[in-house]
Coordinates of C-alpha atoms in Angstrom, one line a residue:
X1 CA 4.5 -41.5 -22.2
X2 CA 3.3 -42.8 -18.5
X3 CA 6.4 -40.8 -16.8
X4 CA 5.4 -37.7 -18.9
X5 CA 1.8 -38.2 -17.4
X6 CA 2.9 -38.8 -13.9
X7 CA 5.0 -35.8 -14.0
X8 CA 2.1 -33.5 -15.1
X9 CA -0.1 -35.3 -12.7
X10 CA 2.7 -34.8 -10.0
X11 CA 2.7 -31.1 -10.7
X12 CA -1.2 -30.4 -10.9
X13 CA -1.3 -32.1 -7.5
X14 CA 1.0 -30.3 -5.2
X15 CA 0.0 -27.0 -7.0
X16 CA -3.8 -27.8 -5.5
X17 CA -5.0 -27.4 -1.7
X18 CA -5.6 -31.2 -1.0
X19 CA -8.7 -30.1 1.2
X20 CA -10.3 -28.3 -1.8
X21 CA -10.4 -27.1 -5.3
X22 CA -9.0 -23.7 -5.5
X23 CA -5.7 -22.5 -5.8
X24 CA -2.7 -21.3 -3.4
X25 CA -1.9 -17.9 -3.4
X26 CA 0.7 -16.0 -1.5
X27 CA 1.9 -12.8 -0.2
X28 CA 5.2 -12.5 0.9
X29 CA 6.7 -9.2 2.6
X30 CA 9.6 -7.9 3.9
X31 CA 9.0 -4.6 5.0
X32 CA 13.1 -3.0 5.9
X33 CA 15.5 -2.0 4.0
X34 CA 19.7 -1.2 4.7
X35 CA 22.3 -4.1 5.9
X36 CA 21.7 -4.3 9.2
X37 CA 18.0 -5.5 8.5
X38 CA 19.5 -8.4 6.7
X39 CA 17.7 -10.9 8.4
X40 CA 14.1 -9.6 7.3
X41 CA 14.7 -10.5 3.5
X42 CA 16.5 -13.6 4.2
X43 CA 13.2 -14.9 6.2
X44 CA 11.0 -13.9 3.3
X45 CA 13.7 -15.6 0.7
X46 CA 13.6 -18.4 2.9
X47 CA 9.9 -18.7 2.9
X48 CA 9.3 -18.1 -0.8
X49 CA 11.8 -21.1 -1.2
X50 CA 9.7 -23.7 0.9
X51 CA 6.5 -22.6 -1.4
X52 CA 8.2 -23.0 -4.6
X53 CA 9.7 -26.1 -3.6
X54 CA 6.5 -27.0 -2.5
X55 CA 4.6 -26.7 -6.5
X56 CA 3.1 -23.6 -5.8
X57 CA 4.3 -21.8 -9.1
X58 CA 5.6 -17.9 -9.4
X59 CA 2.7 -16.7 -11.0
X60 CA 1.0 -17.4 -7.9
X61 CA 3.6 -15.8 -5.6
X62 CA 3.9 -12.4 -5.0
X63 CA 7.5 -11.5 -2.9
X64 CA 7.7 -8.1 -1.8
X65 CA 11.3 -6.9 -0.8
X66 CA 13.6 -4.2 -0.7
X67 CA 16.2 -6.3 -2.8
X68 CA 19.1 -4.8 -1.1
X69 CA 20.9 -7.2 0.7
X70 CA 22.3 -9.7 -2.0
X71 CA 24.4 -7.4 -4.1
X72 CA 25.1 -4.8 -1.3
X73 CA 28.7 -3.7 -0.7
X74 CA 28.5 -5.1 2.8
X75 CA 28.0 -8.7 1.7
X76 CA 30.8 -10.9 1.7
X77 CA 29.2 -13.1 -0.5
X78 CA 28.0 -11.2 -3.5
X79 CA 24.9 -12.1 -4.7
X80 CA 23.3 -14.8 -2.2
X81 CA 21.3 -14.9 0.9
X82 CA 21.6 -17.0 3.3
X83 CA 19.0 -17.8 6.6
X84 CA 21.6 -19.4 8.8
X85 CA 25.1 -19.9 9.7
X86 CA 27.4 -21.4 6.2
X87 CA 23.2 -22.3 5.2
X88 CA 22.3 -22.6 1.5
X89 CA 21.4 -19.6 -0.7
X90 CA 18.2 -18.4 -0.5
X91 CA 17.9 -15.8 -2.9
X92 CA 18.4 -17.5 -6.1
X93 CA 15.0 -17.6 -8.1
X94 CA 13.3 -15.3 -6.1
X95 CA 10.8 -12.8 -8.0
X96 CA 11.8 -9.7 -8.1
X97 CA 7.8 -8.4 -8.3
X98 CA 8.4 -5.3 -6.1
X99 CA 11.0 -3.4 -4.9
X100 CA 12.6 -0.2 -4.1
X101 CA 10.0 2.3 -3.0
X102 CA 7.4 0.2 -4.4
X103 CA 7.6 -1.8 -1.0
X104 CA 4.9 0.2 0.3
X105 CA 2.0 -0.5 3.5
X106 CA -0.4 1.3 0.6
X107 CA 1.0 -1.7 -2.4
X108 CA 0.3 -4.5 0.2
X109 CA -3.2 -4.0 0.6
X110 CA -3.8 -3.4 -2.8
X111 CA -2.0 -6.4 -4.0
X112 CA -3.7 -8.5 -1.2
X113 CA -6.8 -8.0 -2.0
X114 CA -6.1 -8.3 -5.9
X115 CA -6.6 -4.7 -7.3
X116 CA -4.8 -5.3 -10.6
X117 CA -5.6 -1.5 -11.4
X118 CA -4.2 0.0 -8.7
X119 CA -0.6 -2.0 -9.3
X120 CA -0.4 -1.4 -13.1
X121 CA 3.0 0.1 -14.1
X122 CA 4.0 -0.7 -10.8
X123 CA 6.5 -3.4 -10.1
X124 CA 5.7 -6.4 -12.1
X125 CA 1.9 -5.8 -11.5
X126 CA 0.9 -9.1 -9.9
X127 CA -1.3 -9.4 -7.7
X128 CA -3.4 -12.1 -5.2
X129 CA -6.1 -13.0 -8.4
X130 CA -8.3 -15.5 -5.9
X131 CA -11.7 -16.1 -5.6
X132 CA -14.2 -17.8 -3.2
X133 CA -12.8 -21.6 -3.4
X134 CA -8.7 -20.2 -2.9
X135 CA -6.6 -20.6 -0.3
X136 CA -4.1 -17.5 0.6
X137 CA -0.9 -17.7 2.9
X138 CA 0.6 -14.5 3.9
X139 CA 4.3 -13.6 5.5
X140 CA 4.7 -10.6 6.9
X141 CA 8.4 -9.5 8.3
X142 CA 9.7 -6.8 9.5
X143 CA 10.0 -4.7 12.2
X144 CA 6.6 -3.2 14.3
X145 CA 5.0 -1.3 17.0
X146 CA 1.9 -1.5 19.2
X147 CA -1.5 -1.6 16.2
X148 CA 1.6 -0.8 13.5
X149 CA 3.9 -2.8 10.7
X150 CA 6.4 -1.1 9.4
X151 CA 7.6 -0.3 6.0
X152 CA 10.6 0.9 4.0
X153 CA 8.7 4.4 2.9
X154 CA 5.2 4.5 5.0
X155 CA 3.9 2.0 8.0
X156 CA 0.8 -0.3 7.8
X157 CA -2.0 0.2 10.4
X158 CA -4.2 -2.7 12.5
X159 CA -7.5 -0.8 11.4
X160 CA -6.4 -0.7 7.5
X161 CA -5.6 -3.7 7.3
X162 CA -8.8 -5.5 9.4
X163 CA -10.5 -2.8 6.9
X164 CA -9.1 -4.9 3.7
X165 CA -9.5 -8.2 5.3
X166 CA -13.4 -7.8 5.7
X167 CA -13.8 -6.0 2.2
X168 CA -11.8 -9.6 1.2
X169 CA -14.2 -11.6 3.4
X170 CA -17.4 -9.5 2.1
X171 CA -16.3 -10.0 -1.2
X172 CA -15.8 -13.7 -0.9
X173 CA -12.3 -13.3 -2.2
X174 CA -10.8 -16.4 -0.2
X175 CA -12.0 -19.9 1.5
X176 CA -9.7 -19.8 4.5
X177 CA -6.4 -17.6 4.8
X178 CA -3.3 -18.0 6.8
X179 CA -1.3 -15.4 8.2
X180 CA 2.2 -15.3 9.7
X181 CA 3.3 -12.2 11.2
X182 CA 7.3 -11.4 12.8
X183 CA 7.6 -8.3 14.4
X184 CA 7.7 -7.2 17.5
X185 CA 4.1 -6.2 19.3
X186 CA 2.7 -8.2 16.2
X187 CA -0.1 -9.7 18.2
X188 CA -1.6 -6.2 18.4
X189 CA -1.9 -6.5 14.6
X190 CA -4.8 -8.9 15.2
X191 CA -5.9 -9.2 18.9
X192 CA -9.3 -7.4 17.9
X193 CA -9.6 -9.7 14.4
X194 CA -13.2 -11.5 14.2
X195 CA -13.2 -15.4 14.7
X196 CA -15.3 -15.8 11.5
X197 CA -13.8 -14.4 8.7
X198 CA -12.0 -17.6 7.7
X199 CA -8.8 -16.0 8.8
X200 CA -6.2 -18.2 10.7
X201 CA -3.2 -16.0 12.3
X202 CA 0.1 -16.8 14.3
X203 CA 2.6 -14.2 15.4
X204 CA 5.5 -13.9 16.5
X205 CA 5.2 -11.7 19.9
X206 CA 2.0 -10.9 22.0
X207 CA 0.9 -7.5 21.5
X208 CA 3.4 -5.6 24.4
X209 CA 6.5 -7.8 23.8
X210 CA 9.4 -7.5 21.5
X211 CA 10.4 -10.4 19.1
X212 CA 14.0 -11.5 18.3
X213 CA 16.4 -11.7 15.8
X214 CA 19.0 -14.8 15.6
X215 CA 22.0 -16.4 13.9
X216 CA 24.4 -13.8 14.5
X217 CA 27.3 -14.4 12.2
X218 CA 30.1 -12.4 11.4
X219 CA 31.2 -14.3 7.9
X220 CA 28.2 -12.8 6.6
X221 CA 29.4 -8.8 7.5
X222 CA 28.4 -8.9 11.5
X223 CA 24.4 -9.2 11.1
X224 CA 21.9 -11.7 12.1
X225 CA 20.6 -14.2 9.5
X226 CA 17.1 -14.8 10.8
X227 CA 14.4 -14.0 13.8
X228 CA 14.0 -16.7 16.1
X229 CA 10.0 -17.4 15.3
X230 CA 10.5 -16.9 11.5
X231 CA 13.5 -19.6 12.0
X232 CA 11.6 -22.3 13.7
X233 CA 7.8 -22.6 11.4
X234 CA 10.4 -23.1 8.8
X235 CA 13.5 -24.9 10.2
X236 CA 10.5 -27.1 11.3
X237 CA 9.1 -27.3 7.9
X238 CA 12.4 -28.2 6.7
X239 CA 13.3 -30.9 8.6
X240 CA 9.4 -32.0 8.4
X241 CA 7.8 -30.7 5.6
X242 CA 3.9 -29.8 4.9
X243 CA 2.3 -33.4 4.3
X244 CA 1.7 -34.0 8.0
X245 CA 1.9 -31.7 10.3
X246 CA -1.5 -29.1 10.9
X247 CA -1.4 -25.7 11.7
X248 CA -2.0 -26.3 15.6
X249 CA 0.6 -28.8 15.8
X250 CA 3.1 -26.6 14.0
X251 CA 2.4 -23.8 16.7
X252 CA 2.5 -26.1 19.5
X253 CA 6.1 -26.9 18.1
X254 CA 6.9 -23.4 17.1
X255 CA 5.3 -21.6 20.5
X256 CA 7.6 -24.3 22.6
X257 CA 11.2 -23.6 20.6
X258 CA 10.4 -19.4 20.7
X259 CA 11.6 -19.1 24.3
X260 CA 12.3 -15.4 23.4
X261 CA 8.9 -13.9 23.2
X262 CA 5.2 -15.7 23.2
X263 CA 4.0 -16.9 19.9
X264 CA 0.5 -16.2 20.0
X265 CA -2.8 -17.5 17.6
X266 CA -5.5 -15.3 16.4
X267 CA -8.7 -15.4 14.3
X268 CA -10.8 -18.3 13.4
X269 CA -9.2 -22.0 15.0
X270 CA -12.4 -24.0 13.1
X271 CA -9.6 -25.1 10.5
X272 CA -6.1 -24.9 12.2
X273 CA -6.3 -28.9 12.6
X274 CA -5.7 -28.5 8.6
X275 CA -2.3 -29.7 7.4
X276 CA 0.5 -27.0 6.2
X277 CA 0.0 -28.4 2.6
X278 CA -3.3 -26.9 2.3
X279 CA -1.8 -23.4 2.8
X280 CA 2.1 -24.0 1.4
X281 CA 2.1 -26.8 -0.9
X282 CA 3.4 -30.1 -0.9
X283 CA 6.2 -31.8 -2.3
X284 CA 9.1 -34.2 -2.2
X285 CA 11.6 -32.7 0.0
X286 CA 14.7 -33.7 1.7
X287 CA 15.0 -32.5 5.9
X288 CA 17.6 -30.6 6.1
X289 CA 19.2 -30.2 9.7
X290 CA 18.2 -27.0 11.8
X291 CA 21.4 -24.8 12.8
X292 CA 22.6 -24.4 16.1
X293 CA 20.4 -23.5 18.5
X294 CA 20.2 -21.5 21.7
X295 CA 17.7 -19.5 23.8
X296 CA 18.0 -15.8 23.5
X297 CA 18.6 -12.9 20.4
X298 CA 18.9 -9.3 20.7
X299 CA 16.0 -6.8 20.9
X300 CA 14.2 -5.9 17.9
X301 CA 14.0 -2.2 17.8
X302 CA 12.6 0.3 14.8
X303 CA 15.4 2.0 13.4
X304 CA 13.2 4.8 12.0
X305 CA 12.8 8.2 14.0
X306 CA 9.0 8.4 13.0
X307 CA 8.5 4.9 14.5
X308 CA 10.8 6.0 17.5
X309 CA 8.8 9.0 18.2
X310 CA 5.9 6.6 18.0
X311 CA 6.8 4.3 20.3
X312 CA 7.8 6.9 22.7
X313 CA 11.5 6.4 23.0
X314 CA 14.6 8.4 21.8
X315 CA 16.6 5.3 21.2
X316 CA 15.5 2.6 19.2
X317 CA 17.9 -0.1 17.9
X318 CA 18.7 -3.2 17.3
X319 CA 21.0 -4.3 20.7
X320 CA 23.7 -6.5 19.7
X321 CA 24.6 -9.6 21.9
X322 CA 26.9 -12.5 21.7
X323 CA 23.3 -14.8 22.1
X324 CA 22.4 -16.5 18.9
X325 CA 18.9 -18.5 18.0

C-alpha cells in the first residue's frame, strides 16, 4: 500500500511545474519532410523523449511531424530513429497527433493557442488546453529564412505568430512559456518580441546567420542525425537532466558548445534563472554520454523553390561536408 502511494505521489509530482500549480504543456514541431531532412524529426523525437521521460504525460504533448523518416525506403533500420551515431531509438512511443499535410504553419497556431474547433477531424485533435496558472514549452525545427519558419505545405510568418502570442498573453492562456527555435535566421523569428509577455525564447542562429546540421553518418543512409544547437540543450539535458540546471545556465552551456552559429535569447529574462523542470519535467534519469563531438556541420539551406526565390538565391541546399557535430 505505501509503494502504491509513493508511486502515485511520484507521478503527480514530476507531472507538476515545481514553481507553481498548473500544468506542462508542449508543442513539438518538425516542420520538413523527404530523407534528406532526417535530422529535423529525429530532434523533435528526441525532444518528445526527454518530456515523457520526464512525467509530463501524452495527453499533454502535442508532436507535430511529417512521420516519414522511420519506415522510409531509405532507412537502413526500418522503423527507428535515431539522434546520433549507433544512439538509441527515438521514435518508439511517439504520438502520431499530426502528420502528412496536416503539418501545416496554419495547424500550429491553432493548436498553440488551443482552438479545439478549428483541429476537429484533423489529426488526433489535440491541442495546448492551458489556462492562466500553465506552463508551455515549445520546439520548433526545421529549416527557415529571415521573419519565416518553414513548413512541409505553407511557411509560418514572425508577424503571425507574435499576432497568436499576444491573443495567448491577452487571453491569459499561460504563466510563463518557453520557446526553442532551430533554424537558420531563427533569431529574426523573435528579435522584435515584447519583454513582457511572459515569453522566454532561445534560438538557434541570430537573425542573418545560418544554423547547422551534425552527426553525419552513413549507417543511417548518408544523412545527418541532428543540428548542432538542437544536439547540445539536450545532449546536455541528458547527461544532466532538468532538476538543477536554469534556463540561463543551460544557454550559457548551450551558446559555448554551438561554435557554428550564435545561440541567441529573446523575450522576457525575469524568470530564465528558473530550472528546466519547471518547463520539461522532472524525473529519475540515467546521463547518458554525448556522441562525438567536433566544431563545424554543413549549411542549412531551404530545399523549397518558393523559399529559394525568397531568400533570393537560385541554389539552396543542404552542402555536404566530411565535418560532423
Amino acid at each position: 500500500m505505501l509503494q502504491s502511494v509513493s508511486l502515485f505521489l511520484f507521478i503527480c509530482l514530476v507531472a507538476k511545474p515545481v514553481s507553481g500549480s498548473g500544468n506542462l504543456w508542449a508543442l513539438l514541431a518538425a516542420g520538413s519532410n523527404e530523407y534528406y531532412n532526417y535530422r529535423h524529426q529525429a530532434d523533435v523525437c528526441h525532444a518528445y523523449q526527454i518530456l515523457h521521460n520526464n512525467g509530463i504525460p501524452d495527453e499533454r504533448i502535442v508532436v507535430m511531424m511529417y512521420d516519414d523518416i522511420a519506415n522510409n525506403e531509405q532507412n537502413p533500420m526500418k522503423g527507428k530513429i535515431i539522434n546520433k551515431p549507433a544512439g538509441p531509438d527515438v521514435y518508439q512511443g511517439v504520438p502520431k497527433d499530426y502528420t502528412g499535410k496536416t503539418v501545416t504553419a496554419k495547424n500550429f497556431l491553432q493548436i498553440l493557442k488551443g482552438n479545439k474547433t478549428a483541429m476537429a477531424g484533423i489529426g488526433s485533435g489535440k491541442v495546448i488546453e492551458s489556462g492562466p496558472d500553465d506552463y508551455i514549452f515549445v520546439n520548433l525545427v526545421d529549416h527557415g529564412a529571415p521573419g519565416i519558419f518553414a513548413f512541409p505545405e505553407d511557411e509560418l510568418y514572425q508577424n503571425d505568430l507574435m499576432k497568436v502570442l499576444e491573443e495567448m498573453h491577452n487571453n491569459k492562456r499561460y504563466k510563463q512559456m518557453v520557446i526553442y527555435m532551430e533554424a537558420c535566421e531563427s533569431g529574426s523569428m523573435f528579435d522584435k518580441i515584447p519583454t513582457d509577455w511572459n515569453i522566454y525564447v532561445t534560438t538557434a542562429a541570430n537573425p542573418y546567420e545560418s544554423s547547422y546540421a551534425c552527426y553525419y553518418d552513413g549507417k543511417a543512409g548518408e544523412v545527418y542525425l541532428g543540428d548542432v544547437y538542437s544536439i547540445k540543450w539536450m545532449e546536455d539535458i541528458d547527461q544532466n537532466g532538468t532538476n538543477s540546471q536554469s534556463l540561463d545556465k543551460q544557454y550559457d552551456i548551450v551558446k559555448a558548445l554551438t561554435t557554428t552559429s550564435h545561440v541567441m535569447q529573446y523575450g522576457q529574462m525575469t524568470f530564465k534563472d528558473e530550472f528546466l523542470k519547471v518547463f520539461m519535467g522532472s524525473g529519475k534519469f540515467t546521463p547518458q554520454a554525448p556522441g562525438k563531438v567536433h566544431p563545424s556541420g554543413p549549411r542549412e539551406r531551404l530545399p523549397r523553390q518558393q523559399l529559394c526565390s525568397l531568400l533570393r538565391c537560385s541554389y539552396c541546399i543542404s552542402v555536404k561536408t566530411d565535418s560532423q557535430c
